[in-house]
């Protein structure tokens, strides 16, 4: 019955309970345990049935019961306290107001993402990217950072996963009812729902309403095209996450980027809140936000495309999340042309200029493709990857855009991901921590080093809570396994064995993630006999819980799930290895704290960061992982285990076999013996040392508050400074002058040359402390010495004459000749021994650029 119309009958809360509405509507409950406990206490059985969703609870609670509760003085007082606590949380000055002093700090930052994982009750995410965006907003809220989130509201979110009898993934798309979610629609003063409208080719219009989700202090605007005034095709634009054809996805991305900017304007107008000065484009999907902002500036300031682009670029931060070219959203230029050309041009923006922003116009690029990551990089002055290794991989991946420079100079930095502790630390674990330690000791991790005599947590208590978390997981997993088998068509009579599946005292290993090939879901099956021996060891067995959704179009991924399920179905092992369908936030919140070991075996370096292992670390679980993503950066030899990689082995099957063998070996020789090595109190002391070390050292680093502070300090605030510098009041004076200057430099550049270099004091061997003086004779054509910097680039040469550990020495102009020729000179004492090499180059210089790489131009000596 597809045409079914839904509506929700809401209970009117009795007056003394009215603040429950406020508490349910602000998503802070999703990470505030006392508020969740309050809702659970209203009707514990119903709370279970609605999967811990306060809005659904209030939507279906019995009015009779509410009347009784309204008489309960203690309850009403508790509601009042929590309401007051929420108001305090929403208004009091926090880190950003109290502790972060910087004249440039922005009043508002817009954060764009195609998905958000905030709570299981709002399923608008497919995996790590969305969870990260949710954690970003929550931590920004905790820190008082003035972010506004922008996204889409997908009618069916991402799919729900179940299994067929033979282990094949089955997808369903339950339609959400926004009226039954913690969302409110943005309204005009007259009460009508506000609209965002985008022109589509052929005179059509795509309209959207805007839902507001309140994530603590952070508003999240979600555009929704499913409204009656749209034609059928337009209504379906926001039907599901990453669904459909390229055309469908492009329309989603146009609505997200361009419509998202319009939603921000709407929100500022309706609420009187400040306009953002910083725009953070989280992955390429929202890249069209730049085109919309350029359009706005051309219209309001009557400036050229280039001037508007400079102004927009100054205020934009781009984060890339994928280390694989195949992971980037790309469209055919023909498709882009349909939306931005042939009569659909935006005023002042010829099609060619849009295409140029996303063009792969470099060696090895595809001229028929429009690349959303390139669009992101070209429209942002600052860009980053999401872990140090990923920053490095990204600099390599996008080196073509800065091919005049060394790969280490590519201006893409990194901010390592983090996770929102209040969301991911199990309440029982948090309770233990805060029973003994104060907030500073937990935050800094130092509390975990204290002995019981010093007021710390004892090993026995810590082990007890770890056992409790494992026990919760086993209970939950039994329930899920049974339900999965019923869904697969088994009869209850066949399922007696599921009551005893898994064991609360056995070493528990978790593996849950999306199922793209590089994550190697089935690596653990490489040697089935060896795995079976580990699972069924009579003295010291292990058990494994596996979960993950495959993109429905990825047949290979779906096949991997089937392989795993078929292995786990076997009578000999099915009590020790299970596949839990429908991996989501709710499952993750029990799974990660309950595991002893979190396994991650991607093909290095294809995991950009990964965050699930961070959630485990915060609960005292140990990581066992390939040195990839965040683990490559923070593994220290004592906080878990590194699976050695067979980098350089070309044959993928051989590489898998080698890495799987290394994995089995670590499990057999180290992990298993250490877990079962108990003292007289039954505590694995050596294991607990690793747990404490993990909590003390990783605890502070893996948190999203650390990540958001880094974004604020290293990216948002300098970006706000650049935006202000280039805004310069009427007519965007700063941006115009930078745009004009860049045009002049680009035009003059072909004539810029290093003609000749002389060095004094450089022989084959130079003594430490000797001074060397360099003079470079350069031709600048139409440019002046002020337009450029002439630099000595020094470093350690390798066999191919590439320099490593680059050091720069800027030279000063020392002589002027006719015809635009100059001498530049400088000298320096040599402070290190060893082989040394250098060259000289000319780069553009302008204080309004973030650095001399911004234009991508450098001139080196003619060979
Ligand atoms: C944390 C999380 C992820 C991301 O984990 P990775 O380590 O990046 O694979 C994906 N899905 C859910 C439900 C999560 O909680």
mmCIF file of C-alpha atoms and ligand atoms in Angstrom, residues 125-128 131 424 512-514 519 583-585 588 592 598 600 607 609-613 615, ligand 1:
data_model
loop_
_atom_site.group_PDB
_atom_site.id
_atom_site.type_symbol
_atom_site.label_atom_id
_atom_site.label_comp_id
_atom_site.label_asym_id
_atom_site.label_seq_id
_atom_site.Cartn_x
_atom_site.Cartn_y
_atom_site.Cartn_z
ATOM 1 C CA UNK A 125 23.801 7.857 7.912
ATOM 2 C CA UNK A 126 25.417 4.933 6.130
ATOM 3 C CA UNK A 127 28.649 4.660 8.067
ATOM 4 C CA UNK A 128 31.697 6.405 9.426
ATOM 5 C CA UNK A 131 28.800 9.207 12.514
ATOM 6 C CA UNK A 424 30.203 6.146 22.996
ATOM 7 C CA UNK A 512 31.957 -4.314 12.431
ATOM 8 C CA UNK A 513 32.114 -1.878 9.549
ATOM 9 C CA UNK A 514 30.799 -1.228 6.084
ATOM 10 C CA UNK A 519 38.113 -3.560 4.618
ATOM 11 C CA UNK A 583 24.775 -2.739 12.092
ATOM 12 C CA UNK A 584 23.757 0.693 13.354
ATOM 13 C CA UNK A 585 24.437 3.149 16.181
ATOM 14 C CA UNK A 588 27.557 -0.185 18.083
ATOM 15 C CA UNK A 592 32.095 -1.787 21.092
ATOM 16 C CA UNK A 598 38.503 -4.777 18.264
ATOM 17 C CA UNK A 600 40.502 -4.037 11.948
ATOM 18 C CA UNK A 607 41.382 3.295 5.599
ATOM 19 C CA UNK A 609 40.937 7.117 9.619
ATOM 20 C CA UNK A 610 38.404 4.694 11.089
ATOM 21 C CA UNK A 611 36.708 5.614 14.332
ATOM 22 C CA UNK A 612 35.135 2.431 15.677
ATOM 23 C CA UNK A 613 38.392 1.391 17.357
ATOM 24 C CA UNK A 615 35.056 4.080 20.639
HETATM 25 C C1 LIG B 1 31.733 4.215 14.447
HETATM 26 C C2 LIG B 1 30.803 3.645 13.452
HETATM 27 C C3 LIG B 1 31.194 3.504 12.115
HETATM 28 C C4 LIG B 1 32.559 3.899 11.609
HETATM 29 O O1 LIG B 1 33.503 2.956 11.975
HETATM 30 P P1 LIG B 1 34.836 2.713 11.120
HETATM 31 O O2 LIG B 1 35.837 2.346 12.121
HETATM 32 O O3 LIG B 1 35.154 4.022 10.467
HETATM 33 O O4 LIG B 1 34.535 1.651 10.155
HETATM 34 C C5 LIG B 1 30.282 2.974 11.206
HETATM 35 N N1 LIG B 1 29.059 2.596 11.600
HETATM 36 C C6 LIG B 1 28.647 2.720 12.875
HETATM 37 C C7 LIG B 1 27.273 2.294 13.234
HETATM 38 C C8 LIG B 1 29.502 3.247 13.846
HETATM 39 O O5 LIG B 1 29.072 3.385 15.093
#
